[in-house]
PDB file of C-alpha atoms in Angstrom:
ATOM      1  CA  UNK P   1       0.000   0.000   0.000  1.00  0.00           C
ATOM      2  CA  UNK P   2       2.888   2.792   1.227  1.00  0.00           C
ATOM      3  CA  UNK P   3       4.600   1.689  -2.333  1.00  0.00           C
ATOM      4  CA  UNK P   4       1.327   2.334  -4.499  1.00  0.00           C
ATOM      5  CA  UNK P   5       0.893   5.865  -2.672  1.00  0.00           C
ATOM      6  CA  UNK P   6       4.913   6.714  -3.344  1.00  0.00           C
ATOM      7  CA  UNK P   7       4.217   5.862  -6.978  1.00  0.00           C
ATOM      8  CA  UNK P   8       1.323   7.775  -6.720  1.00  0.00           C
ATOM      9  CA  UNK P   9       2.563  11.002  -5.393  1.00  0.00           C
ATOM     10  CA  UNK P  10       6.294  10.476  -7.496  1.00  0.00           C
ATOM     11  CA  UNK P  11       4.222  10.771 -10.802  1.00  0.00           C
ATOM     12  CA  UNK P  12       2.196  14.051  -9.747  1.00  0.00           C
ATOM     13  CA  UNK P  13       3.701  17.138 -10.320  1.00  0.00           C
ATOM     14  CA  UNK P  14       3.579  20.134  -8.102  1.00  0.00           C
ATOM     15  CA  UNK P  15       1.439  21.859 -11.026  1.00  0.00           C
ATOM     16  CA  UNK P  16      -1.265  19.003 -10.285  1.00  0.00           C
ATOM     17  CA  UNK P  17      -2.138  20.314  -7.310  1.00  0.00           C
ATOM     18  CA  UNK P  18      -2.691  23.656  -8.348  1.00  0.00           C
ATOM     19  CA  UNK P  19       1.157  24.827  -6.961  1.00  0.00           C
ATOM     20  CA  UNK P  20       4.067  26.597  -8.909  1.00  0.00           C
ATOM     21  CA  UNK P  21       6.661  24.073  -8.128  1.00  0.00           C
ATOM     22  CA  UNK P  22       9.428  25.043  -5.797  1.00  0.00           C
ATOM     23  CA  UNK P  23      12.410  24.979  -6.852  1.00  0.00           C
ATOM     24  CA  UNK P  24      14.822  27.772  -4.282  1.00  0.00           C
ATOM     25  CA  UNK P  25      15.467  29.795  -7.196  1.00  0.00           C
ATOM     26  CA  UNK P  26      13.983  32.995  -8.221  1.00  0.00           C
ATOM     27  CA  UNK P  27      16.484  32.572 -11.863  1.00  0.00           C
ATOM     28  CA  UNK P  28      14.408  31.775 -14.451  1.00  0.00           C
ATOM     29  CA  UNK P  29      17.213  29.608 -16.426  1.00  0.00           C
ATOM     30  CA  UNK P  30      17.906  27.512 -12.620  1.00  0.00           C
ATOM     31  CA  UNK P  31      14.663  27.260 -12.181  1.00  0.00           C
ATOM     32  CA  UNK P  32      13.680  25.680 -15.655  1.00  0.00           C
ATOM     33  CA  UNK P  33      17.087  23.395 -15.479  1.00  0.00           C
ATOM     34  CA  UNK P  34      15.904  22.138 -12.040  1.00  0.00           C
ATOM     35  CA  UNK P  35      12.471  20.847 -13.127  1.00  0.00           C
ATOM     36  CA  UNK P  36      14.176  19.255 -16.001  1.00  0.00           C
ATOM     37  CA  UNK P  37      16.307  17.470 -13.541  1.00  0.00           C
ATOM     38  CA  UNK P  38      13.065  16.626 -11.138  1.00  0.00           C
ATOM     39  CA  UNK P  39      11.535  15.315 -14.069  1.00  0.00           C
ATOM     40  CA  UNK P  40      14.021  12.636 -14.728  1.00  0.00           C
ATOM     41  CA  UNK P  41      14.264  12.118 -10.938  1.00  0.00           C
ATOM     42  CA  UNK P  42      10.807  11.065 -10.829  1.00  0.00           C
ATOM     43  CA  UNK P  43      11.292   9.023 -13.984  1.00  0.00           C
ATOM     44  CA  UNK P  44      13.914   6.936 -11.913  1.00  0.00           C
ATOM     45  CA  UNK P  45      11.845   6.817  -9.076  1.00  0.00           C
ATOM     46  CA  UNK P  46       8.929   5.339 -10.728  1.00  0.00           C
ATOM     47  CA  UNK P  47      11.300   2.320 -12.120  1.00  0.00           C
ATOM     48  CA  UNK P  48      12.733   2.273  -8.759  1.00  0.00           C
ATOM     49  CA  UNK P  49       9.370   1.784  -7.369  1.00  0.00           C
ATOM     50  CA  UNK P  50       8.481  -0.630  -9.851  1.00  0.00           C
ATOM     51  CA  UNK P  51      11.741  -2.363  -9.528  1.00  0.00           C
ATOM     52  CA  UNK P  52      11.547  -2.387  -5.786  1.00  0.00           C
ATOM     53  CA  UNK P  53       7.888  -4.586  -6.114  1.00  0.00           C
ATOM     54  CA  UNK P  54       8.958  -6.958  -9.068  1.00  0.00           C
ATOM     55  CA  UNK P  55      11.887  -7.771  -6.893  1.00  0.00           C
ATOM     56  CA  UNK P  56       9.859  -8.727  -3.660  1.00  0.00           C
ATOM     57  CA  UNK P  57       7.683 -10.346  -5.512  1.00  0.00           C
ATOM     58  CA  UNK P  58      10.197 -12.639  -7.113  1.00  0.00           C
ATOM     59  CA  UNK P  59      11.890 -13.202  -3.469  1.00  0.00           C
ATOM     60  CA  UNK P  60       8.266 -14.170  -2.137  1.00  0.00           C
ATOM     61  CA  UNK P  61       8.469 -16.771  -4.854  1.00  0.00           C
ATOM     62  CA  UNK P  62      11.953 -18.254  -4.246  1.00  0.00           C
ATOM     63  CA  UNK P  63      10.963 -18.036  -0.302  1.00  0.00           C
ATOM     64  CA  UNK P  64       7.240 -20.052  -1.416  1.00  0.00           C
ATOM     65  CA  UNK P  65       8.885 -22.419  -3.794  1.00  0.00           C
ATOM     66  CA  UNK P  66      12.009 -23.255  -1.487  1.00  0.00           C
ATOM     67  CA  UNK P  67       9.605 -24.067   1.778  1.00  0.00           C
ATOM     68  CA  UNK P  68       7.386 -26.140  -0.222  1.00  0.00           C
ATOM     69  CA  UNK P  69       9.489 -28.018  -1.119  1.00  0.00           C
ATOM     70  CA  UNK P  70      10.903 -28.823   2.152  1.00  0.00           C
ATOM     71  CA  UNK P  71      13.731 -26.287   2.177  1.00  0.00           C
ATOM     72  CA  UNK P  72      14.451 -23.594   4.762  1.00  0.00           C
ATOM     73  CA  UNK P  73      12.676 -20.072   4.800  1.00  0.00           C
ATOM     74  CA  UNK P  74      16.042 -18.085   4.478  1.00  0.00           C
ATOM     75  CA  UNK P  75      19.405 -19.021   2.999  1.00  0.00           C
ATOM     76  CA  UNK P  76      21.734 -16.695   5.340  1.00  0.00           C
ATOM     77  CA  UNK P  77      24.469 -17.345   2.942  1.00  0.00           C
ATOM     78  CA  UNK P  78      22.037 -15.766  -0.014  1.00  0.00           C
ATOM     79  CA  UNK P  79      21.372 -12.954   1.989  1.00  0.00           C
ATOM     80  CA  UNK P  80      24.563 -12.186   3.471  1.00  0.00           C
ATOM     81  CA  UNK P  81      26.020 -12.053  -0.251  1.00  0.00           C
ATOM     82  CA  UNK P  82      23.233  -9.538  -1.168  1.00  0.00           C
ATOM     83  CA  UNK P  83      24.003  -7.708   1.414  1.00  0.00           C
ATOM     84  CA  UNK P  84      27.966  -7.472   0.555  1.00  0.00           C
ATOM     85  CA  UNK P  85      26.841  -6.857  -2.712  1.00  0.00           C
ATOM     86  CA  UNK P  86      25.426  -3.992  -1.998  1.00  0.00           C
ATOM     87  CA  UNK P  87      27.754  -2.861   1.130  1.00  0.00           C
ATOM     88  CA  UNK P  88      30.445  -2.864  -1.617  1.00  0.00           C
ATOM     89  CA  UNK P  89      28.809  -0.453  -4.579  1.00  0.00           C
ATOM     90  CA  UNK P  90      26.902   1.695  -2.021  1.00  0.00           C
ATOM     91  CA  UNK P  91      28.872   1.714   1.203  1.00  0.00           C
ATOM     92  CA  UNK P  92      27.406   2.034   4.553  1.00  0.00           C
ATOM     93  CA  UNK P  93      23.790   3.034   3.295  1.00  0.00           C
ATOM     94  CA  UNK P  94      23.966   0.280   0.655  1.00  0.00           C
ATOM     95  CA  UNK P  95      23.704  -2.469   3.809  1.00  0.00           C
ATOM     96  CA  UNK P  96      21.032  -0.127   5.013  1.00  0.00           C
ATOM     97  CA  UNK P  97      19.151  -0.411   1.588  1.00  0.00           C
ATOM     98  CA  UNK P  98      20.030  -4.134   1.103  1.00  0.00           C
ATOM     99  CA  UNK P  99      18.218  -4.736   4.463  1.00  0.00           C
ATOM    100  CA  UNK P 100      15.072  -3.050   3.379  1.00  0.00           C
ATOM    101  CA  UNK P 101      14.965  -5.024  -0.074  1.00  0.00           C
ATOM    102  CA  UNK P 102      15.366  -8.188   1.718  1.00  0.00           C
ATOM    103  CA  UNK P 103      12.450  -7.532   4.290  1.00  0.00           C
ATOM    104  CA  UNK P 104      10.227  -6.636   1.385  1.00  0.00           C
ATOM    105  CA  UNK P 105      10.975 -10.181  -0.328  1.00  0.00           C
ATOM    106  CA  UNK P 106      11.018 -12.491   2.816  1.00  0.00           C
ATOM    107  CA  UNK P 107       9.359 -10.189   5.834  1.00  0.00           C
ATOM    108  CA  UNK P 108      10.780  -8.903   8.818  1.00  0.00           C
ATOM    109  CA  UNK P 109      12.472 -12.027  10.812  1.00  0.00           C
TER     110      UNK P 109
END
C-alpha cells in the first residue's frame, strides 16, 4: 500500500495540485534546469518503485517455492552475499538499503 501511494505522489507534479513548483530559485534559467532534472528524478523513481515490487515479488516466490518443497525459509548465505553486494557499490547506506529489499521479499524475521 505505502509503495502504491509513493508511486502515486512520485508521478504528480507540483502543477497538479494547483502549486508553482518550488524549486529555491527565483532565476528563471535555474529554475527551468531544475524541473528538467526533477523530471528525470521522478522518472527513476517510478522504475525504482516498480523495480523495488517486481523484486519482492520474485523473493516471495523463491521463499514459497524453497519451503514447499521442504527447504528452509532463508538461505543466510544468499542474503549475506546480497548484502555485501550492496555494502560494496553503495557503502554504509547500501547495507542499510540491502536490508530493506530483503524484508520486502522475505518479511521482517
Amino acid at each position: 500500500m505505502a509503495a502504491e501511494v509513493a508511486a502515486e505522489v512520485a508521478q504528480q507534479p507540483a502543477e497538479a495540485n494547483g502549486a508553482e513548483p518550488e524549486t529555491g530559485t527565483s532565476a528563471p534559467d535555474a529554475s527551468q534546469h531544475i524541473l528538467g532534472l526533477r523530471e528525470r528524478i521522478n522518472e527513476i523513481d517510478r522504475e525504482l518503485i516498480a523495480l523495488w515490487q517486481e523484486r519482492a515479488a520474485l523473493s516471495q516466490q523463491v521463499g514459497r517455492t524453497r519451503m514447499a518443497s521442504g527447504g528452509t525459509r532463508l538461505v543466510l548465505s544468499r542474503e549475506r552475499e546480497i548484502l555485501d553486494r550492496f555494502r560494496e557499490a553503495l557503502g554504509a547506506d547500501g547495507t542499510q538499503l540491502a536490508l530493506l529489499l530483503l524484508r520486502a521479499g522475505r518479511g521482517p524475521l
